[in-house]
mmCIF file of C-alpha atoms in Angstrom:
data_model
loop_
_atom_site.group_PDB
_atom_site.id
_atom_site.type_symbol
_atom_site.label_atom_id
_atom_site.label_comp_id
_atom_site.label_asym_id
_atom_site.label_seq_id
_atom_site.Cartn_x
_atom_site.Cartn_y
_atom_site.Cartn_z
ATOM 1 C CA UNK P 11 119.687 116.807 104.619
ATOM 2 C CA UNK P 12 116.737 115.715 102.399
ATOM 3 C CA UNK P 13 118.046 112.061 102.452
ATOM 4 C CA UNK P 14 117.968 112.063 105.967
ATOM 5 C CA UNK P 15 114.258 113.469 106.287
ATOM 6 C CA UNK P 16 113.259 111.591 103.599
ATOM 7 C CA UNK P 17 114.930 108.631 105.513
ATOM 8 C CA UNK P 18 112.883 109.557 109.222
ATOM 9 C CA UNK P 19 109.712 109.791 107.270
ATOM 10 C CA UNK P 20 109.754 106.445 105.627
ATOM 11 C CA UNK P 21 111.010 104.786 109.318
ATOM 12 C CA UNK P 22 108.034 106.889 110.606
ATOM 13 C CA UNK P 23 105.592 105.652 107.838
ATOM 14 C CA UNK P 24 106.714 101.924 108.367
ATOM 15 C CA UNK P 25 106.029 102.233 112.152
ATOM 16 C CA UNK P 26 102.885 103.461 111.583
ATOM 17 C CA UNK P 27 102.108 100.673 109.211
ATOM 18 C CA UNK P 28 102.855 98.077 111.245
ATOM 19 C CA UNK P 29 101.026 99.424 113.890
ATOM 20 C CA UNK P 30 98.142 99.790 111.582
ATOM 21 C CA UNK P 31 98.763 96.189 110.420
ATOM 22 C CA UNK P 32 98.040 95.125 113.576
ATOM 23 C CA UNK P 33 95.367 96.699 114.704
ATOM 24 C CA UNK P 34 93.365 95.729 111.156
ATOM 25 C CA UNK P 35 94.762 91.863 111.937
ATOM 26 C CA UNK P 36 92.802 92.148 115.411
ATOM 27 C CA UNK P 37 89.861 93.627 113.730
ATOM 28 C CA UNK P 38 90.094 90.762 111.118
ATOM 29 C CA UNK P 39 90.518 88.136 113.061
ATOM 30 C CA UNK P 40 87.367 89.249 115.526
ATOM 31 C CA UNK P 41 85.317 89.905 112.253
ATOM 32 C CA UNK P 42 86.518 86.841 110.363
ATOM 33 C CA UNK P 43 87.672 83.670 112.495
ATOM 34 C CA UNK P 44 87.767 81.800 109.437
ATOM 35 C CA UNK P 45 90.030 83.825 107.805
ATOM 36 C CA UNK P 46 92.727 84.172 110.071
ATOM 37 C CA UNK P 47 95.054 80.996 108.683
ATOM 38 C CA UNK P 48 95.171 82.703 105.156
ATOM 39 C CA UNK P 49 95.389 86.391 106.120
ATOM 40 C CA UNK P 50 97.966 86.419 108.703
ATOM 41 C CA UNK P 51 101.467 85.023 107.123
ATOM 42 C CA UNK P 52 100.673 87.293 103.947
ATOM 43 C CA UNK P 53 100.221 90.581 106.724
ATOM 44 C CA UNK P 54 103.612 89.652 108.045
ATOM 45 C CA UNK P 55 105.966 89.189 105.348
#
């Protein structure tokens, strides 16, 4: 049982990530134009 939990929380923590990710690569890449070559590729791996 807690390896299951422990296993919903960490899919529920990488959702939330990515979705965080994302909205701080949209943010970035409206702030910093220049930037967005060198920050995106190390976001998505």
């Amino acid at each position: 049982l807690v390896k299951c939990r422990v296993n919903v929380g960490l899919k529920v923590l990488a959702q939330n990530f990515k979705r965080f990710a994302r909205y701080m690569l949209e943010r970035a890449k409206k702030a910093i134009p220049k930037m967005e070559g060198g920050s995106v590729p190390i976001l998505v791996q």
